[in-house]
mmCIF file of C-alpha atoms in Angstrom:
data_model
loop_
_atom_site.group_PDB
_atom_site.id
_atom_site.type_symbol
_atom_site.label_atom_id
_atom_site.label_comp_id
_atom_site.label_asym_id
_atom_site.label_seq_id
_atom_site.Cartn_x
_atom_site.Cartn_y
_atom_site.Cartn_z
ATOM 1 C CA UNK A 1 -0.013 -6.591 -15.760
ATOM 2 C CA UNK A 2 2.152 -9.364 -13.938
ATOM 3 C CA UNK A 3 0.561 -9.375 -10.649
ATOM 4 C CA UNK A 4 3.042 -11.930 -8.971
ATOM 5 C CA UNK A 5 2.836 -12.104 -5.432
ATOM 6 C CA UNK A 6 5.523 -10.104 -3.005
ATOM 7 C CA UNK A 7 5.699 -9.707 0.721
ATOM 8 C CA UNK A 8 5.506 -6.357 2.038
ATOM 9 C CA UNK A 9 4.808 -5.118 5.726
ATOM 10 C CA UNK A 10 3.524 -2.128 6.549
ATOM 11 C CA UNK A 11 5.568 0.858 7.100
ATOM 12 C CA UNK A 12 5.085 1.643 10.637
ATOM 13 C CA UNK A 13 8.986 3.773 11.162
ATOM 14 C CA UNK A 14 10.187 7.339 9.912
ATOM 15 C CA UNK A 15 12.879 7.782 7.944
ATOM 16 C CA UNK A 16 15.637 5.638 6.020
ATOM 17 C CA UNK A 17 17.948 2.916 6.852
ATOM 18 C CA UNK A 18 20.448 0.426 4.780
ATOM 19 C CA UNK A 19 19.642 -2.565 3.876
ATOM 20 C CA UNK A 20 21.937 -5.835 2.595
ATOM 21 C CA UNK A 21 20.424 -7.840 -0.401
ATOM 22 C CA UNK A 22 21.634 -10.682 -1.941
ATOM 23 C CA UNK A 23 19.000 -10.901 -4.770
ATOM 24 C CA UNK A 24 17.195 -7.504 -5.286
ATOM 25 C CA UNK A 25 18.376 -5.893 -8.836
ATOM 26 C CA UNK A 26 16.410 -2.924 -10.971
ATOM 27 C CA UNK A 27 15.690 -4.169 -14.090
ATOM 28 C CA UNK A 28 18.158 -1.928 -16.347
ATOM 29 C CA UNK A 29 21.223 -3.103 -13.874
ATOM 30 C CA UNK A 30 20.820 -6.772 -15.085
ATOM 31 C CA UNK A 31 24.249 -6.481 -16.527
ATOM 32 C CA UNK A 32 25.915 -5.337 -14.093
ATOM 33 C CA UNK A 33 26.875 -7.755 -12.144
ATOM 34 C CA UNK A 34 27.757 -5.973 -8.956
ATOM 35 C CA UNK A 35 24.111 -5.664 -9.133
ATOM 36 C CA UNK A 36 23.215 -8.749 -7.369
ATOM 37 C CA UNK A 37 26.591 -8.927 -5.506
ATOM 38 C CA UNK A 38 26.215 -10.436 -1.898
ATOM 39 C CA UNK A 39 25.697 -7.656 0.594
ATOM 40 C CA UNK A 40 25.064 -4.962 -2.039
ATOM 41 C CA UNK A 41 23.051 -2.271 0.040
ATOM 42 C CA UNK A 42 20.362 -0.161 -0.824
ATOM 43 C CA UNK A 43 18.687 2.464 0.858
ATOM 44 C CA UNK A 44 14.782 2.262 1.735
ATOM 45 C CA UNK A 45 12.507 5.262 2.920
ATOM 46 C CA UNK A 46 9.966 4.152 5.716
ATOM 47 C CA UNK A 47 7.252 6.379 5.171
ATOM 48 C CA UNK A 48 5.082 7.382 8.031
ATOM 49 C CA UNK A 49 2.058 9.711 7.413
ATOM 50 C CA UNK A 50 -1.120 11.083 9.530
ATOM 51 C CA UNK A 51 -3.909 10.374 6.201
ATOM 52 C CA UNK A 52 -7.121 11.710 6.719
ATOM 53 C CA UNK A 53 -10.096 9.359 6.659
ATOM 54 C CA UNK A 54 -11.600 8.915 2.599
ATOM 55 C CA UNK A 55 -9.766 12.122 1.793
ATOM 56 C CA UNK A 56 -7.781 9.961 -1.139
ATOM 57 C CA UNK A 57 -6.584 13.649 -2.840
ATOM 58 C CA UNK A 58 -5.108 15.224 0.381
ATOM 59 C CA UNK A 59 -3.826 11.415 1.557
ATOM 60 C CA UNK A 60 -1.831 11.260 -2.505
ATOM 61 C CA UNK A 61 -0.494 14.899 -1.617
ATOM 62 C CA UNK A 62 1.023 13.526 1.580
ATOM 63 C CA UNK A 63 2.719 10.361 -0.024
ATOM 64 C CA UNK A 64 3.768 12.021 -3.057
ATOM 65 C CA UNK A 65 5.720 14.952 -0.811
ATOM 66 C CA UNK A 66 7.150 11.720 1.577
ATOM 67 C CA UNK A 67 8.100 9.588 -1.471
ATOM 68 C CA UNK A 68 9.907 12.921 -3.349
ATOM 69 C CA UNK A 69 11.788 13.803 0.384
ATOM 70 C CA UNK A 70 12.913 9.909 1.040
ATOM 71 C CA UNK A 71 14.036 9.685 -3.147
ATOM 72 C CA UNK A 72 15.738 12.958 -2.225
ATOM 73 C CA UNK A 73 17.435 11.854 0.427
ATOM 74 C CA UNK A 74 18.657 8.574 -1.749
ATOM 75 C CA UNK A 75 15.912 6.086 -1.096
ATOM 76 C CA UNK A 76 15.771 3.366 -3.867
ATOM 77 C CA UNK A 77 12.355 1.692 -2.253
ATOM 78 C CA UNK A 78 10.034 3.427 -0.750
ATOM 79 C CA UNK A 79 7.166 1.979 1.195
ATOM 80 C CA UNK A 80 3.628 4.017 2.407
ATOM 81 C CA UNK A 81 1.570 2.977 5.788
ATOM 82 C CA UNK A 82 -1.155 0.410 5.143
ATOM 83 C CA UNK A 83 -4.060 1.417 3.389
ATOM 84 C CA UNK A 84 -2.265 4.815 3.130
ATOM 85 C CA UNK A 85 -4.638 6.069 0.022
ATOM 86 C CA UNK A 86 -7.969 6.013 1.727
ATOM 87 C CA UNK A 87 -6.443 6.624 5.611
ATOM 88 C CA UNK A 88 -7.136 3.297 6.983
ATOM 89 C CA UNK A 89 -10.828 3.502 6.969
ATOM 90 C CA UNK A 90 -12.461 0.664 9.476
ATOM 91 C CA UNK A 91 -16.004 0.630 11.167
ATOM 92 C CA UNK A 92 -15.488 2.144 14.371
ATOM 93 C CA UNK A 93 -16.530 0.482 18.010
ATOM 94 C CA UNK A 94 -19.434 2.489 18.063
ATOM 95 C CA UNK A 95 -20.507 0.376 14.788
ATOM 96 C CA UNK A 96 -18.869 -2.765 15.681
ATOM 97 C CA UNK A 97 -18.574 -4.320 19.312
ATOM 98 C CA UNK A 98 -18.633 -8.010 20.066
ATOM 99 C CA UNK A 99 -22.328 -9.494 19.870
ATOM 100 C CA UNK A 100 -23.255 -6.867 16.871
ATOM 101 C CA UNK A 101 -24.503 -8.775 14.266
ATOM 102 C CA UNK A 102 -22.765 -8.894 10.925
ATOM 103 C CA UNK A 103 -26.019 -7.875 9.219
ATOM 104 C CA UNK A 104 -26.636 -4.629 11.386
ATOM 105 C CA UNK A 105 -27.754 -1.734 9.381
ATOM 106 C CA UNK A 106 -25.376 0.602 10.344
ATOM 107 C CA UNK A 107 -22.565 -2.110 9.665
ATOM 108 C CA UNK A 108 -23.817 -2.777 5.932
ATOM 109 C CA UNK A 109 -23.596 1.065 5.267
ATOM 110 C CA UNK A 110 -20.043 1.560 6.846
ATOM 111 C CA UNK A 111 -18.818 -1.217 4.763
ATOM 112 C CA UNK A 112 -20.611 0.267 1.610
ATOM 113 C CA UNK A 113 -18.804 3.468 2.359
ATOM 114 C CA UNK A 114 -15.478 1.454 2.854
ATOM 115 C CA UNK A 115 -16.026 -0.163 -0.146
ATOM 116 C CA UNK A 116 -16.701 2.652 -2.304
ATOM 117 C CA UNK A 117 -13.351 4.282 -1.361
ATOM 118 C CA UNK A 118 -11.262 1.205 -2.570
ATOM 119 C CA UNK A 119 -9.968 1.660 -6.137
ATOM 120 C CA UNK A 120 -9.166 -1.463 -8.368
ATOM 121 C CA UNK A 121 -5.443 -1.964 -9.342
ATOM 122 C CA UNK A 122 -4.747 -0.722 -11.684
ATOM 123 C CA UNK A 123 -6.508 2.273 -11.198
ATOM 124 C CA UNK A 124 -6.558 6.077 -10.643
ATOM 125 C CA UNK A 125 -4.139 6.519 -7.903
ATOM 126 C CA UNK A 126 -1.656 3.488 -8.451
ATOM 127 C CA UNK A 127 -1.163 4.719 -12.424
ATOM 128 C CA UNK A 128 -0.237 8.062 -10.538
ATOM 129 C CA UNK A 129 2.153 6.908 -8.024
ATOM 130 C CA UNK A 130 3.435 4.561 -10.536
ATOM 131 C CA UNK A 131 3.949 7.450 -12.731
ATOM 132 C CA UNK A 132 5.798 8.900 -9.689
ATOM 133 C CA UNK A 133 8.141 5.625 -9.490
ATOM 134 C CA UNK A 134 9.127 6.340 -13.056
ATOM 135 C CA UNK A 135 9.496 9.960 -12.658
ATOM 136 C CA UNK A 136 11.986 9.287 -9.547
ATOM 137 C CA UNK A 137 13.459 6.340 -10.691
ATOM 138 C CA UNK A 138 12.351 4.037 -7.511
ATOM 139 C CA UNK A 139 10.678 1.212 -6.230
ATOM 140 C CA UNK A 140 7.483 1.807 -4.351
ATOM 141 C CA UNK A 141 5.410 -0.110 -2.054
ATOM 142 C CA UNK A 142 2.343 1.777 -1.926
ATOM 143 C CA UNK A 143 -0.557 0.289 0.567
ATOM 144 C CA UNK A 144 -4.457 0.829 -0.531
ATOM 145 C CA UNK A 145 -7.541 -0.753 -0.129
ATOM 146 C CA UNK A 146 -8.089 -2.550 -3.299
ATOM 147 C CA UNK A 147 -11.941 -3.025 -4.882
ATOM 148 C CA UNK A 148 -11.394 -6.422 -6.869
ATOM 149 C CA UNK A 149 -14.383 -7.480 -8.385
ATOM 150 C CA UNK A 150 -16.598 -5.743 -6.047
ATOM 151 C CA UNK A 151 -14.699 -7.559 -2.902
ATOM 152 C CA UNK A 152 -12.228 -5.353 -0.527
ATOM 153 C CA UNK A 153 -8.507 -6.454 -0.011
ATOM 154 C CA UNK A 154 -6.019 -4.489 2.102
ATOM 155 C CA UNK A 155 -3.723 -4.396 -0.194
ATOM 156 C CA UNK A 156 0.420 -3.831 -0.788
ATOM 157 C CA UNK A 157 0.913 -2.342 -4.543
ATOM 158 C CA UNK A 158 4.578 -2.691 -6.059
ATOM 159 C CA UNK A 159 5.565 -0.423 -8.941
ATOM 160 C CA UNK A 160 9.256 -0.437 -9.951
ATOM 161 C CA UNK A 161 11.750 2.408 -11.611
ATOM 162 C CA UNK A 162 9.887 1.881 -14.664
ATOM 163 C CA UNK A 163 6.534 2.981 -13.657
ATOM 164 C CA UNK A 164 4.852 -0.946 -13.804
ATOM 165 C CA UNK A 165 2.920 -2.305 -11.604
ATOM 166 C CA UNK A 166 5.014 -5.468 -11.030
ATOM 167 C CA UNK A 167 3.666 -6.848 -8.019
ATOM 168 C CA UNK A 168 1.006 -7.092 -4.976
ATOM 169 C CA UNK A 169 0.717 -8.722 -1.498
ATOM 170 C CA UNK A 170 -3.079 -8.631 0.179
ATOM 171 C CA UNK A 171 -3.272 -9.678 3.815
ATOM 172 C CA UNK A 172 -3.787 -13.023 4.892
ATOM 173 C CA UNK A 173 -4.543 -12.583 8.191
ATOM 174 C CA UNK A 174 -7.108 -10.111 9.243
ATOM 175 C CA UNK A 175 -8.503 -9.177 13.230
ATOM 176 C CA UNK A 176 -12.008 -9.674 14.067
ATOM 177 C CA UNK A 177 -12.665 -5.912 13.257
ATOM 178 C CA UNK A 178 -11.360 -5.554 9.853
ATOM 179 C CA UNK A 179 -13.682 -8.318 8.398
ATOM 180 C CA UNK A 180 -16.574 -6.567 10.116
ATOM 181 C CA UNK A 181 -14.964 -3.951 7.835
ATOM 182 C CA UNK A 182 -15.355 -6.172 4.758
ATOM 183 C CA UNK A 183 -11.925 -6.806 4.439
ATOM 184 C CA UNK A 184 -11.337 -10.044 2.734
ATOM 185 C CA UNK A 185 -8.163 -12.527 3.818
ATOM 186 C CA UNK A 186 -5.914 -12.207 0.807
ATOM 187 C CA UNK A 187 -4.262 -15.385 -0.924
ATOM 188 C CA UNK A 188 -0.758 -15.229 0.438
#
């Protein structure tokens, strides 16, 4: 798997909008070379979704349905919330206040939990939504928490047209309560 860095924010807006690129091309229009063509736009589907907490089936039902309406509707990229697999799981402030130290029993289990949700990459549910790329013909930016090597990452997953995973951005920079969390800062 080429697991070259890309940027990626998180989706945070509903519905589609144009976009101008001077560099983006799908692999099989590499020919054509209105492909690349200065202010070539492409449509992108901003996918926001209510995910239930560590429910990873019912949270892969909702992006799957979003992902199928914004391809529908002529999205070529498609981009999930953050962490949109496992519902943005965090210790909560009855956990985790300031003074609370890192080592608190209750801390170390919500982490566990946390960290038994995350799925490597590639794994179960980015080999189905990759499958769902391929299926719709579209880039997707899908957002997990990623278990790599027993460490958590909040993580950005690219699959292209094709169904590869051709890309990943984890986040750098990370509030107070998402390394209580046991998120790690990713490398950029």
């Amino acid at each position: 798997m080429d697991r070259r860095r890309f940027l990626a924010g998180s989706a945070s807006a509903i519905g589609l909008m144009g976009m101008s690129v001077d560099s983006f091309a799908e692999p099989n229009a590499m020919n054509d070379s209105s492909a690349t063509a200065p202010g070539r736009k492409i449509r992108v589907g901003l996918i926001q979704m209510k995910g239930k907490i560590y429910d990873k089936e019912y949270n892969l039902r909702q992006a799957e349905k979003w992902i199928r309406q914004a391809a529908a509707r002529g999205a070529r990229l498609v981009c999930t919330p953050e962490v949109a697999l496992q519902g943005y799981a965090r210790v909560s402030e009855e956990i985790y206040s300031p003074g609370v130290s890192i080592d608190d029993p209750k801390l170390v289990a919500e982490r566990a939990r946390i960290l038994a949700a995350a799925e490597p990459i590639p794994g179960p549910s980015t080999n189905r939504i990759a499958a769902l790329a391929l299926e719709l013909g579209v880039w997707i930016v899908f957002g997990m928490d990623e278990n790599r090597s027993g460490k958590l990452f909040n993580t950005a997953v690219l699959m292209d047209p094709q169904g590869n995973i051709t890309g990943y951005y984890s986040k750098v920079h990370l509030q107070n309560w998402m390394l209580a969390s046991g998120v790690n800062h990713g490398d950029g």
